[in-house]
Coordinates of C-alpha atoms in Angstrom, one line a residue:
R257 CA 81.4 68.9 230.0
P258 CA 79.5 67.6 227.0
D259 CA 80.6 70.8 225.3
V260 CA 84.1 70.3 225.9
G261 CA 83.9 66.9 224.4
R262 CA 82.3 68.4 221.0
Q263 CA 84.9 70.9 220.7
T264 CA 87.8 68.2 221.0
E265 CA 86.1 66.3 218.4
K266 CA 85.7 69.4 216.3
K267 CA 89.5 69.9 216.7
S268 CA 90.5 66.6 215.8
A269 CA 88.5 66.3 212.8
P270 CA 90.4 66.4 209.6
K271 CA 90.5 69.6 207.6
K272 CA 89.2 69.5 204.1
R273 CA 91.7 70.5 201.6
G274 CA 91.0 73.7 199.7
R275 CA 91.5 74.1 196.2
G276 CA 94.7 76.0 197.2
N277 CA 96.1 73.1 198.4
S278 CA 95.5 70.7 195.5
P279 CA 98.5 69.6 193.5
P280 CA 98.9 71.5 190.1
S281 CA 97.8 69.8 187.1
L282 CA 100.0 68.9 184.3
G283 CA 97.8 70.2 181.4
A284 CA 98.2 69.7 177.9
R285 CA 101.8 70.7 177.4
G286 CA 102.9 68.9 180.3
I287 CA 101.1 65.5 179.2
A288 CA 102.7 66.2 175.8
G289 CA 106.2 66.7 177.1
R290 CA 106.1 63.5 179.2
L291 CA 104.7 61.4 176.2
L292 CA 107.7 62.9 174.1
L293 CA 110.0 62.0 177.0
V294 CA 108.5 58.3 177.0
A295 CA 108.7 57.9 173.1
A296 CA 112.4 59.2 173.3
V297 CA 113.5 56.9 175.9
T298 CA 111.8 54.0 173.9
L299 CA 113.3 54.9 170.7
R300 CA 116.8 55.2 172.2
R301 CA 116.7 51.6 173.5
S302 CA 115.4 50.1 170.0
L303 CA 118.2 52.0 168.4
L304 CA 120.9 50.5 170.7
R305 CA 119.8 47.1 169.8
L306 CA 119.7 47.9 166.0
V307 CA 123.4 49.1 166.1
L308 CA 124.4 45.3 166.6
L309 CA 122.6 44.6 163.0
V310 CA 124.3 47.4 161.4
A311 CA 127.7 47.7 159.7
P312 CA 130.9 48.0 161.8
L313 CA 131.0 51.7 160.5
A314 CA 127.9 52.2 162.8
L315 CA 129.8 50.5 165.6
R316 CA 132.5 53.0 165.2
V317 CA 130.1 56.0 165.0
H318 CA 128.4 54.5 168.0
G319 CA 131.7 54.6 169.7
V320 CA 132.1 58.4 169.1
L321 CA 128.4 58.7 170.4
Q322 CA 129.4 57.8 173.4
R323 CA 131.2 60.9 174.0
D324 CA 127.8 62.5 173.4
R325 CA 126.3 61.2 176.4
V326 CA 128.4 62.9 178.4
A327 CA 126.3 66.1 177.5
L328 CA 123.6 64.2 179.5
L329 CA 125.6 63.8 182.5
L330 CA 126.7 67.6 182.3
G331 CA 123.1 68.6 182.5
L332 CA 122.3 66.6 185.5
V333 CA 125.4 68.2 187.1
A334 CA 124.1 71.7 186.2
G335 CA 120.8 70.8 187.9
G336 CA 117.8 73.0 188.5
P337 CA 114.8 73.6 186.1
D338 CA 117.2 74.7 182.9
G339 CA 119.6 71.8 183.6
I340 CA 117.0 69.0 183.6
A341 CA 114.9 70.4 181.0
A342 CA 118.0 70.7 178.7
V343 CA 118.7 67.0 179.4
M344 CA 115.2 66.1 178.3
L345 CA 115.4 67.9 175.1
Y346 CA 118.9 66.5 174.4
M347 CA 117.4 63.0 174.9
L348 CA 114.7 63.8 172.3
I349 CA 117.4 65.2 169.9
Y350 CA 119.9 62.3 170.5
T351 CA 117.0 60.0 169.5
F352 CA 116.5 61.6 166.0
M353 CA 120.0 61.9 165.3
N354 CA 120.9 58.2 166.1
M355 CA 117.6 57.0 164.1
G356 CA 118.7 59.3 161.4
I357 CA 122.6 58.2 161.0
F358 CA 121.9 54.4 161.3
G359 CA 118.7 54.4 159.2
T360 CA 120.9 56.0 156.3
I361 CA 123.3 53.6 156.6
I362 CA 121.0 50.7 156.6
L363 CA 119.5 52.3 153.6
M364 CA 122.9 51.8 151.7
R365 CA 123.3 48.1 152.7
K366 CA 122.1 46.5 149.7
G367 CA 124.0 43.8 147.3
S368 CA 127.5 43.5 148.1
F369 CA 127.8 46.7 149.8
R370 CA 128.4 46.7 153.4
G371 CA 129.9 50.1 154.5
E372 CA 132.5 48.7 156.8
N373 CA 134.8 51.5 156.3
I374 CA 134.6 55.3 156.1
E375 CA 136.1 55.2 152.6
D376 CA 133.3 53.3 151.2
Y377 CA 131.0 56.5 151.3
A378 CA 133.5 58.5 149.4
G379 CA 131.8 60.3 146.3
L380 CA 128.2 59.6 147.7
S381 CA 126.9 63.0 146.7
K382 CA 128.0 62.8 143.1
V383 CA 125.9 59.6 142.9
N384 CA 122.8 60.0 145.1
K385 CA 122.3 63.7 146.4
G386 CA 119.4 62.9 148.4
T387 CA 121.1 60.3 150.5
A388 CA 123.9 62.7 150.9
L389 CA 122.0 65.4 152.0
L390 CA 120.6 63.2 154.9
M391 CA 123.9 62.4 155.8
L392 CA 124.9 66.1 155.9
I393 CA 122.0 66.9 158.1
F394 CA 122.6 64.0 160.6
L395 CA 126.4 64.6 160.8
F396 CA 126.3 68.1 161.2
S397 CA 123.9 67.5 164.0
L398 CA 126.1 65.1 165.8
A399 CA 128.9 67.7 165.3
G400 CA 126.7 70.3 166.8
I401 CA 126.6 72.7 163.8
P402 CA 124.0 75.4 163.8
P403 CA 121.1 75.5 162.8
T404 CA 120.7 71.8 163.4
A405 CA 119.1 70.4 166.7
G406 CA 122.4 69.1 167.9
F407 CA 123.9 72.5 168.2
V408 CA 120.7 73.6 170.2
G409 CA 120.9 70.5 172.5
K410 CA 124.7 71.0 173.5
F411 CA 124.2 75.0 173.7
Y412 CA 121.3 74.5 176.4
I413 CA 123.4 72.3 178.6
F414 CA 126.4 74.5 178.4
M415 CA 124.4 77.4 179.1
A416 CA 122.9 75.6 182.2
L417 CA 126.4 75.0 183.3
I418 CA 127.6 78.4 183.2
R419 CA 124.4 79.8 184.9
N420 CA 125.1 77.6 187.7
G421 CA 128.5 78.5 188.3
Y422 CA 130.5 75.6 186.3
V423 CA 132.2 77.6 183.9
P424 CA 135.6 75.5 183.8
L425 CA 133.4 72.4 183.2
A426 CA 131.5 74.2 180.4
V427 CA 134.7 75.3 178.9
I428 CA 136.2 71.6 178.9
A429 CA 132.9 70.4 177.3
V430 CA 133.2 72.9 174.6
I431 CA 136.5 71.9 173.7
M432 CA 135.7 68.1 173.8
S433 CA 132.9 68.8 171.5
A434 CA 134.9 70.5 169.0
I435 CA 137.4 67.5 169.1
S436 CA 134.8 65.0 168.5
A437 CA 133.3 67.1 165.6
Y438 CA 136.4 66.1 163.5
F439 CA 135.2 62.4 163.3
Y440 CA 131.7 63.8 161.5
I441 CA 133.3 66.6 159.4
R442 CA 135.9 64.0 158.2
I443 CA 132.9 61.7 156.6
V444 CA 131.3 64.8 155.3
M445 CA 134.5 65.9 153.4
L446 CA 134.7 62.2 151.9
I447 CA 130.9 62.3 150.6
Y448 CA 131.3 65.7 148.9
M449 CA 135.0 66.0 148.0
K450 CA 136.0 62.7 146.6
E451 CA 135.2 60.9 143.8
P452 CA 132.9 57.8 143.8
A453 CA 134.7 54.7 143.7
R454 CA 131.6 52.6 143.3
E455 CA 127.9 52.6 142.6
F456 CA 125.5 53.1 145.4
D457 CA 122.4 50.9 145.3
L458 CA 119.7 51.9 147.8
A459 CA 117.6 49.3 149.9
R460 CA 114.4 51.5 149.9
S461 CA 111.5 50.4 152.0
P462 CA 108.4 52.4 153.2
A463 CA 109.5 51.9 156.9
N464 CA 113.0 53.1 156.6
S465 CA 111.8 56.2 154.5
L466 CA 109.3 57.0 157.1
A467 CA 111.9 57.0 159.9
L468 CA 114.1 59.0 157.8
A469 CA 111.7 61.7 157.3
I470 CA 110.7 61.7 160.7
A471 CA 114.4 62.0 162.1
A472 CA 115.2 64.7 159.4
A473 CA 112.1 66.6 160.4
G474 CA 112.7 66.4 164.0
T475 CA 116.4 67.4 163.5
I476 CA 115.6 70.2 161.6
L477 CA 112.6 71.6 163.3
I478 CA 114.1 71.7 166.8
G479 CA 116.9 73.5 165.3
I480 CA 114.7 76.1 164.0
L481 CA 112.2 76.2 167.1
P482 CA 114.2 75.2 170.2
A483 CA 112.6 77.5 172.7
W484 CA 109.3 75.9 172.1
F485 CA 110.5 72.4 172.8
L486 CA 112.5 73.7 175.7
D487 CA 109.4 75.0 177.5
L488 CA 107.7 71.7 176.4
A489 CA 110.4 69.9 178.3
K490 CA 110.2 72.1 181.5
S491 CA 106.2 72.0 181.6
A492 CA 106.5 68.1 181.7
I493 CA 108.6 68.2 184.9
F494 CA 107.9 71.5 186.4
P495 CA 103.9 71.8 185.9
G496 CA 102.2 74.9 186.9

């Protein structure tokens, strides 16, 4: 009888978890991916508050940017590792694009210039080529023109939709993206194809210059090395 009691105690004793049952560790790439996600979300919230302090032109640009947020929802609709990773990557790209375009507008707000109309930026390339180049990079990325990061972000989301069988939705998204690109291309044409109507005096500051440098580097780097950043996003969500 005592032996039976001992056997019962042995059976009821909890089993020790082996190495095979332990949860997978994130690893360096997973931790880096999650840190990038947290940074992107924090910067994005700060940028939304910054919009209220910028010229009405920025508010008009922000109205067009609202359409780009649909891409985030499309990635969630696609689902799966590819769709979720594409959403995370696009959030990072979206942060760089917003920080760059609004930072450039703030850079030009000095003296009596407020930049309240799109026509105020006409001929910028003939007066200040560096600022015009920054506007070109960020506007092309917002329009989704390669080899910028904006093209890469939209491409991965559209591919995730197609792989999961949402082909009609992907076609509609491509058409809407092409329509919204008209607004950005129009500004580029004014900057490079019109004569300047005024002088552009820049309100330079170390913080603004640093923010623009980071935004431009991120927009170009992700456009050149998209696979590495996508793998980083995947490892942050699906480690192991």
